[in-house]
CSV table of C-alpha atoms and ligand atoms in Angstrom, one decimal:
chain,number,residue,atom,x,y,z
A,86,MET,CA,0.0,0.0,0.0
A,87,LYS,CA,1.2,3.5,-0.8
A,88,GLY,CA,2.3,5.7,2.1
A,89,GLU,CA,4.0,3.0,4.1
A,90,SER,CA,7.6,4.1,3.8
A,91,PRO,CA,9.6,4.0,7.1
A,92,ALA,CA,9.5,7.0,9.3
A,93,LEU,CA,12.7,9.0,9.8
A,94,ASN,CA,13.2,8.2,13.5
A,95,GLY,CA,15.1,5.0,12.7
A,96,ASP,CA,12.3,2.8,14.1
A,97,MET,CA,11.5,0.5,11.1
A,98,ASP,CA,8.4,-0.8,12.9
A,99,ILE,CA,6.8,2.7,12.6
A,100,MET,CA,5.3,3.3,9.2
A,101,ALA,CA,4.9,6.8,7.8
A,102,LYS,CA,1.6,8.4,8.3
A,103,THR,CA,-0.1,11.1,6.1
A,104,ALA,CA,-0.7,14.7,7.0
A,105,ILE,CA,-2.8,17.1,4.9
A,106,ILE,CA,-2.1,20.8,5.4
A,107,THR,CA,-4.4,23.3,3.8
A,108,GLY,CA,-3.0,26.5,2.4
A,109,SER,CA,0.5,25.1,2.6
A,110,SER,CA,2.3,26.7,-0.4
A,111,ARG,CA,3.8,29.4,1.8
A,112,GLY,CA,3.9,31.0,5.3
A,113,ILE,CA,2.9,29.0,8.4
A,114,GLY,CA,1.4,26.2,6.3
A,115,ALA,CA,4.6,25.5,4.4
A,116,ALA,CA,6.6,25.5,7.7
A,117,ILE,CA,4.2,23.0,9.3
A,118,ALA,CA,4.4,20.8,6.2
A,119,LEU,CA,8.2,20.8,6.4
A,120,ARG,CA,8.2,20.1,10.1
A,121,LEU,CA,5.8,17.2,9.8
A,122,ALA,CA,7.9,15.8,7.0
A,123,LYS,CA,10.9,15.9,9.3
A,124,ASP,CA,8.7,14.1,11.8
A,125,GLY,CA,8.2,11.3,9.2
A,126,TYR,CA,4.8,12.1,7.7
A,127,ASN,CA,4.0,11.8,4.0
A,128,ILE,CA,2.7,15.2,3.1
A,129,ALA,CA,-0.4,16.2,1.1
A,130,LEU,CA,0.1,19.9,0.2
A,131,ASN,CA,-2.9,22.1,-0.7
A,132,ASP,CA,-3.5,25.5,-2.0
A,133,LEU,CA,-5.9,27.3,-4.4
A,134,ASN,CA,-4.0,26.4,-7.6
A,135,GLU,CA,-0.8,25.1,-9.0
A,136,GLY,CA,0.5,28.6,-9.5
A,137,MET,CA,0.8,29.0,-5.8
A,138,PHE,CA,3.6,26.4,-5.9
A,139,GLU,CA,5.4,27.7,-9.0
A,140,ASN,CA,8.0,29.9,-7.3
A,141,ASN,CA,8.8,27.6,-4.4
A,142,SER,CA,10.4,24.3,-3.9
A,143,ILE,CA,8.3,23.1,-0.9
A,144,ALA,CA,7.3,19.7,-2.5
A,145,ASP,CA,11.0,19.0,-3.5
A,146,ASP,CA,12.2,20.1,-0.1
A,147,ILE,CA,9.8,17.6,1.6
A,148,LYS,CA,10.8,14.8,-0.8
A,149,ALA,CA,14.5,15.5,0.0
A,150,LEU,CA,13.7,14.5,3.6
A,151,GLY,CA,12.8,11.0,2.5
A,152,VAL,CA,9.0,11.1,2.6
A,153,GLU,CA,6.5,11.6,-0.1
A,154,ALA,CA,4.8,14.8,-1.1
A,155,GLU,CA,2.0,15.7,-3.5
A,156,ILE,CA,0.1,18.8,-4.3
A,157,PHE,CA,-3.8,18.7,-4.2
A,158,CYS,CA,-5.3,22.0,-5.4
A,159,ALA,CA,-8.7,22.9,-4.0
A,160,ASP,CA,-10.6,25.9,-2.7
A,161,VAL,CA,-11.2,24.7,0.9
A,162,SER,CA,-14.2,27.0,1.3
A,163,LYS,CA,-16.0,24.8,-1.3
A,164,TYR,CA,-17.4,21.5,0.1
A,165,ASP,CA,-17.4,19.6,-3.2
A,166,GLN,CA,-13.7,20.5,-3.8
A,167,CYS,CA,-12.8,19.3,-0.3
A,168,GLU,CA,-14.7,16.1,-0.9
A,169,GLU,CA,-12.7,15.4,-4.1
A,170,MET,CA,-9.4,16.3,-2.4
A,171,VAL,CA,-9.9,14.1,0.7
A,172,LYS,CA,-10.9,11.2,-1.7
A,173,ALA,CA,-7.7,11.8,-3.8
A,174,VAL,CA,-5.4,12.0,-0.7
A,175,LYS,CA,-6.9,8.8,0.7
A,176,GLU,CA,-6.4,7.1,-2.7
A,177,ARG,CA,-2.8,8.4,-3.1
A,178,PHE,CA,-1.5,7.7,0.5
A,179,GLY,CA,-3.9,5.1,1.9
A,180,THR,CA,-4.5,7.0,5.2
A,181,ILE,CA,-5.2,10.5,6.5
A,182,ASP,CA,-3.7,10.6,10.0
A,183,VAL,CA,-3.3,14.4,10.5
A,184,LEU,CA,-5.3,17.3,9.3
A,185,ILE,CA,-4.0,20.8,9.7
A,186,ASN,CA,-6.7,23.5,8.9
A,187,ASN,CA,-4.3,26.3,8.0
A,188,ALA,CA,-5.7,28.1,5.0
A,189,GLY,CA,-6.9,31.6,5.9
A,190,ILE,CA,-7.3,35.1,4.6
A,191,THR,CA,-7.7,38.6,5.9
A,192,ARG,CA,-9.9,41.3,4.3
A,193,ASP,CA,-9.6,44.0,7.0
A,194,GLY,CA,-11.8,47.0,7.4
A,195,LEU,CA,-13.8,48.8,10.1
A,196,MET,CA,-17.2,47.2,10.7
A,197,ALA,CA,-19.1,50.5,10.0
A,198,ARG,CA,-17.8,50.5,6.4
A,199,MET,CA,-17.4,46.8,5.7
A,200,PRO,CA,-19.4,45.5,2.7
A,201,GLU,CA,-21.4,42.3,3.4
A,202,GLU,CA,-19.5,40.3,0.7
A,203,GLN,CA,-16.2,41.1,2.5
A,204,TYR,CA,-17.6,39.7,5.7
A,205,ASP,CA,-19.0,36.6,4.0
A,206,MET,CA,-15.8,35.8,2.1
A,207,VAL,CA,-13.6,35.6,5.2
A,208,ILE,CA,-16.2,33.4,7.0
A,209,ALA,CA,-16.3,31.1,4.0
A,210,VAL,CA,-12.6,30.7,3.7
A,211,ASN,CA,-11.5,30.7,7.3
A,212,GLN,CA,-14.5,29.1,9.0
A,213,LYS,CA,-16.6,27.0,6.6
A,214,SER,CA,-13.4,25.3,5.4
A,215,VAL,CA,-12.8,24.0,8.9
A,216,PHE,CA,-16.3,22.4,8.9
A,217,ASN,CA,-15.7,20.9,5.4
A,218,MET,CA,-12.3,19.4,6.2
A,219,MET,CA,-13.0,18.3,9.8
A,220,LYS,CA,-16.1,16.5,8.6
A,221,LEU,CA,-14.6,14.8,5.5
A,222,ALA,CA,-11.1,13.9,6.9
A,223,GLY,CA,-12.7,13.2,10.3
A,224,ASN,CA,-14.9,10.5,8.8
A,225,VAL,CA,-11.7,8.9,7.4
A,226,MET,CA,-10.1,9.1,10.8
A,227,ILE,CA,-13.2,7.6,12.5
A,228,ARG,CA,-12.8,4.5,10.2
A,229,GLN,CA,-9.1,4.4,11.0
A,230,LYS,CA,-9.9,4.7,14.7
A,231,GLN,CA,-7.2,7.4,15.2
A,232,GLY,CA,-6.3,10.9,14.1
A,233,LYS,CA,-5.1,14.4,15.0
A,234,ILE,CA,-6.7,17.6,13.9
A,235,ILE,CA,-5.1,21.0,14.5
A,236,ASN,CA,-7.0,24.2,13.5
A,237,LEU,CA,-5.3,27.6,13.1
A,238,ALA,CA,-7.2,30.1,15.2
A,239,SER,CA,-5.7,33.5,16.1
A,240,VAL,CA,-5.4,35.9,19.1
A,241,ALA,CA,-8.0,38.0,17.1
A,242,GLY,CA,-10.5,35.2,17.9
A,243,LEU,CA,-9.6,35.2,21.6
A,244,TYR,CA,-9.5,39.0,22.2
A,245,GLY,CA,-10.8,40.7,19.1
A,246,ASN,CA,-9.0,43.2,17.0
A,247,PRO,CA,-10.3,46.5,15.5
A,248,GLY,CA,-10.7,46.3,11.7
A,249,GLN,CA,-11.1,42.5,11.8
A,250,ILE,CA,-14.8,41.9,12.6
A,251,ASN,CA,-14.9,39.2,9.9
A,252,TYR,CA,-11.5,37.6,10.7
A,253,SER,CA,-12.1,37.6,14.5
A,254,ALA,CA,-15.6,36.1,14.0
A,255,SER,CA,-14.1,33.3,11.9
A,256,LYS,CA,-11.3,32.6,14.4
A,257,ALA,CA,-13.5,32.7,17.5
A,258,ALA,CA,-15.8,30.2,15.7
A,259,ILE,CA,-12.8,27.9,15.0
A,260,ILE,CA,-12.2,27.8,18.8
A,261,GLY,CA,-15.8,26.7,19.5
A,262,MET,CA,-15.7,24.2,16.6
A,263,THR,CA,-12.5,22.7,17.9
A,264,MET,CA,-14.1,22.0,21.3
A,265,THR,CA,-17.3,20.6,19.7
A,266,ALA,CA,-15.3,18.3,17.4
A,267,ALA,CA,-13.0,17.2,20.3
A,268,LYS,CA,-16.2,16.2,22.2
A,269,GLU,CA,-17.7,14.4,19.2
A,270,LEU,CA,-14.5,12.6,18.1
A,271,GLY,CA,-12.7,12.0,21.5
A,272,SER,CA,-14.2,8.5,22.0
A,273,ARG,CA,-12.9,7.6,18.5
A,274,ASN,CA,-9.3,8.3,19.5
A,275,ILE,CA,-9.1,11.5,17.6
A,276,ASN,CA,-7.5,14.6,19.2
A,277,VAL,CA,-8.7,18.0,18.0
A,278,ASN,CA,-6.9,21.1,19.1
A,279,ALA,CA,-6.2,24.7,17.9
A,280,VAL,CA,-3.3,27.0,18.1
A,281,ALA,CA,-3.8,30.8,18.3
A,282,PRO,CA,-0.8,32.6,16.9
A,283,GLY,CA,-0.1,36.2,17.7
A,284,PHE,CA,2.0,38.3,15.3
A,285,ILE,CA,4.0,36.0,13.0
A,286,SER,CA,6.1,37.3,10.1
A,287,THR,CA,4.5,35.9,6.9
A,288,PRO,CA,3.1,37.3,3.6
A,289,MET,CA,-0.2,37.8,5.5
A,290,THR,CA,1.2,40.1,8.1
A,291,ASP,CA,3.6,41.8,5.6
A,292,LYS,CA,0.5,43.6,4.4
A,293,LEU,CA,0.2,45.6,7.7
A,294,THR,CA,1.4,49.2,7.8
A,295,GLU,CA,4.6,50.0,9.7
A,296,GLU,CA,2.5,51.8,12.3
A,297,GLN,CA,0.3,48.8,12.9
A,298,LYS,CA,3.4,46.6,13.2
A,299,ALA,CA,5.1,49.0,15.7
A,300,LYS,CA,1.9,49.1,17.8
A,301,MET,CA,1.8,45.3,17.9
A,302,LEU,CA,5.4,45.0,19.0
A,303,GLU,CA,4.8,47.3,22.0
A,304,ALA,CA,2.2,44.9,23.3
A,305,ILE,CA,4.3,41.7,22.9
A,306,ALA,CA,6.1,40.7,26.2
A,307,MET,CA,9.0,39.1,24.2
A,308,LYS,CA,9.4,42.3,22.1
A,309,ARG,CA,9.7,40.4,18.8
A,310,TYR,CA,7.4,38.8,16.2
A,311,GLY,CA,7.1,35.1,16.1
A,312,THR,CA,8.5,32.9,13.4
A,313,VAL,CA,6.7,30.3,11.3
A,314,ASP,CA,8.9,27.6,12.8
A,315,GLU,CA,7.7,28.5,16.3
A,316,ILE,CA,4.1,27.7,15.2
A,317,ALA,CA,5.2,24.5,13.4
A,318,GLY,CA,7.0,23.3,16.6
A,319,VAL,CA,3.8,23.5,18.7
A,320,VAL,CA,1.8,21.9,16.0
A,321,SER,CA,4.3,19.0,15.8
A,322,PHE,CA,4.0,18.5,19.5
A,323,LEU,CA,0.2,18.4,19.3
A,324,CYS,CA,0.5,15.8,16.6
A,325,SER,CA,2.8,13.7,18.7
A,326,GLU,CA,2.1,10.9,21.2
A,327,ASP,CA,3.4,13.3,23.9
A,328,ALA,CA,0.2,15.2,23.5
A,329,SER,CA,-2.1,12.1,23.3
A,330,TYR,CA,-4.2,13.3,26.3
A,331,VAL,CA,-4.6,16.9,25.1
A,332,THR,CA,-7.8,17.6,23.2
A,333,GLY,CA,-10.2,20.5,22.8
A,334,GLN,CA,-7.6,23.0,23.7
A,335,THR,CA,-6.5,26.3,22.1
A,336,ILE,CA,-2.8,27.0,22.7
A,337,GLU,CA,-1.8,30.7,22.3
A,338,ILE,CA,1.6,31.2,20.6
A,339,SER,CA,2.0,34.9,20.9
A,340,GLY,CA,5.2,35.8,22.8
A,341,GLY,CA,3.0,36.9,25.7
A,342,LEU,CA,0.7,39.3,23.8
A,343,SER,CA,-2.3,39.0,26.1
A,344,MET,CA,-0.9,39.2,29.6
B,416,NAI,P1,-0.5,33.3,4.2
B,416,NAI,O1,-1.4,34.2,3.6
B,416,NAI,O2,0.9,33.5,4.1
B,416,NAI,O3,-0.9,31.8,3.8
B,416,NAI,C1,-2.2,31.3,3.7
B,416,NAI,C2,-2.3,30.3,2.6
B,416,NAI,O4,-3.7,29.9,2.5
B,416,NAI,C3,-2.0,31.0,1.2
B,416,NAI,O5,-1.0,30.2,0.5
B,416,NAI,C4,-3.3,31.0,0.5
B,416,NAI,O6,-3.2,30.9,-0.9
B,416,NAI,C5,-4.0,29.9,1.1
B,416,NAI,N1,-5.5,30.0,0.9
B,416,NAI,C6,-6.2,31.1,1.0
B,416,NAI,N2,-7.5,30.8,0.7
B,416,NAI,C7,-7.5,29.5,0.4
B,416,NAI,C8,-8.6,28.6,0.0
B,416,NAI,N3,-9.8,29.1,-0.1
B,416,NAI,N4,-8.3,27.3,-0.2
B,416,NAI,C9,-7.0,26.9,-0.1
B,416,NAI,N5,-6.0,27.7,0.3
B,416,NAI,C10,-6.2,28.9,0.5
B,416,NAI,O7,-1.0,33.2,5.7
B,416,NAI,P2,-0.2,32.8,7.1
B,416,NAI,O8,0.3,34.0,7.8
B,416,NAI,O9,0.8,31.7,6.8
B,416,NAI,O10,-1.4,32.2,7.9
B,416,NAI,C11,-1.7,30.8,8.0
B,416,NAI,C12,-2.8,30.6,9.0
B,416,NAI,O11,-2.4,31.1,10.3
B,416,NAI,C13,-4.1,31.4,8.6
B,416,NAI,O12,-5.2,30.6,9.0
B,416,NAI,C14,-4.0,32.7,9.5
B,416,NAI,O13,-5.3,33.2,9.8
B,416,NAI,C15,-3.4,32.1,10.8
B,416,NAI,N6,-2.7,33.1,11.5
B,416,NAI,C16,-1.6,33.8,11.1
B,416,NAI,C17,-1.0,34.8,11.8
B,416,NAI,C18,0.2,35.6,11.4
B,416,NAI,O14,0.6,36.4,12.1
B,416,NAI,N7,0.7,35.3,10.2
B,416,NAI,C19,-1.6,35.1,13.2
B,416,NAI,C20,-2.7,34.3,13.6
B,416,NAI,C21,-3.2,33.4,12.8
């Protein structure tokens, strides 16, 4: 069966499992994909289209680590596209052991002036996608009697952020959905957790003005932005057996933004 290459930890009895990471052509998703590849997982990469992978070597970088990698294009806000993708990943790799719901967008603006479509779009991409993927990949995991799901929330979902009524709504919803899914899937040996990053340097946050960035920095206890690898490390832990009794939790990774 495909997807049964040995893991990289030297233990030949442990077979490689499969992780699917949405929105993984760049940023936090790409860092998580690389980290889970180092942990021995075969990687199902995802993004909107092939073009997102044109100027990067993420798939080759993963293969160089001795595991398999394949790109599955889908708009995760669309249920039918998620259905096709989950089916294709299962056919290609045989199992789906880890799902990372990472794909996300911002369309910032003050509530008073935000057009309805701008609100709906962020909810569809950030929130509906999590339902789509947790339902579809979760059903595969139920049949396998094991699995790990990690959802990317945000400090904006925990504490709110001016100019992000749509984004904070979607991320707060993800925290609630994480707890509900953890309760529904816990007895099936499936752990569901979320991470809530603070300010992490990525193409998403590069869009902020210098003034917004400086204001953020002031509020961070560690006086620096986070790195994508610092998110990937916590996600790796949550996927590991060391976190086997952790479920329904949201772990803030913000350098002490909220204290
Ligand atoms: P990014 O913008 O660099 O990467 C997001 C990826 O998702 C992109 O490659 C994009 O094409 C993809 N994507 C967007 N819509 C999609 C769709 N409908 N279907 C499939 N893929 C889609 O963003 P970044 O910074 O790496 O963020 C990753 C996650 O972490 C997001 O959920 C974001 O909300 C969350 N986050 C990021 C923070 C930061 O400071 N960068 C802070 C808190 C949370």
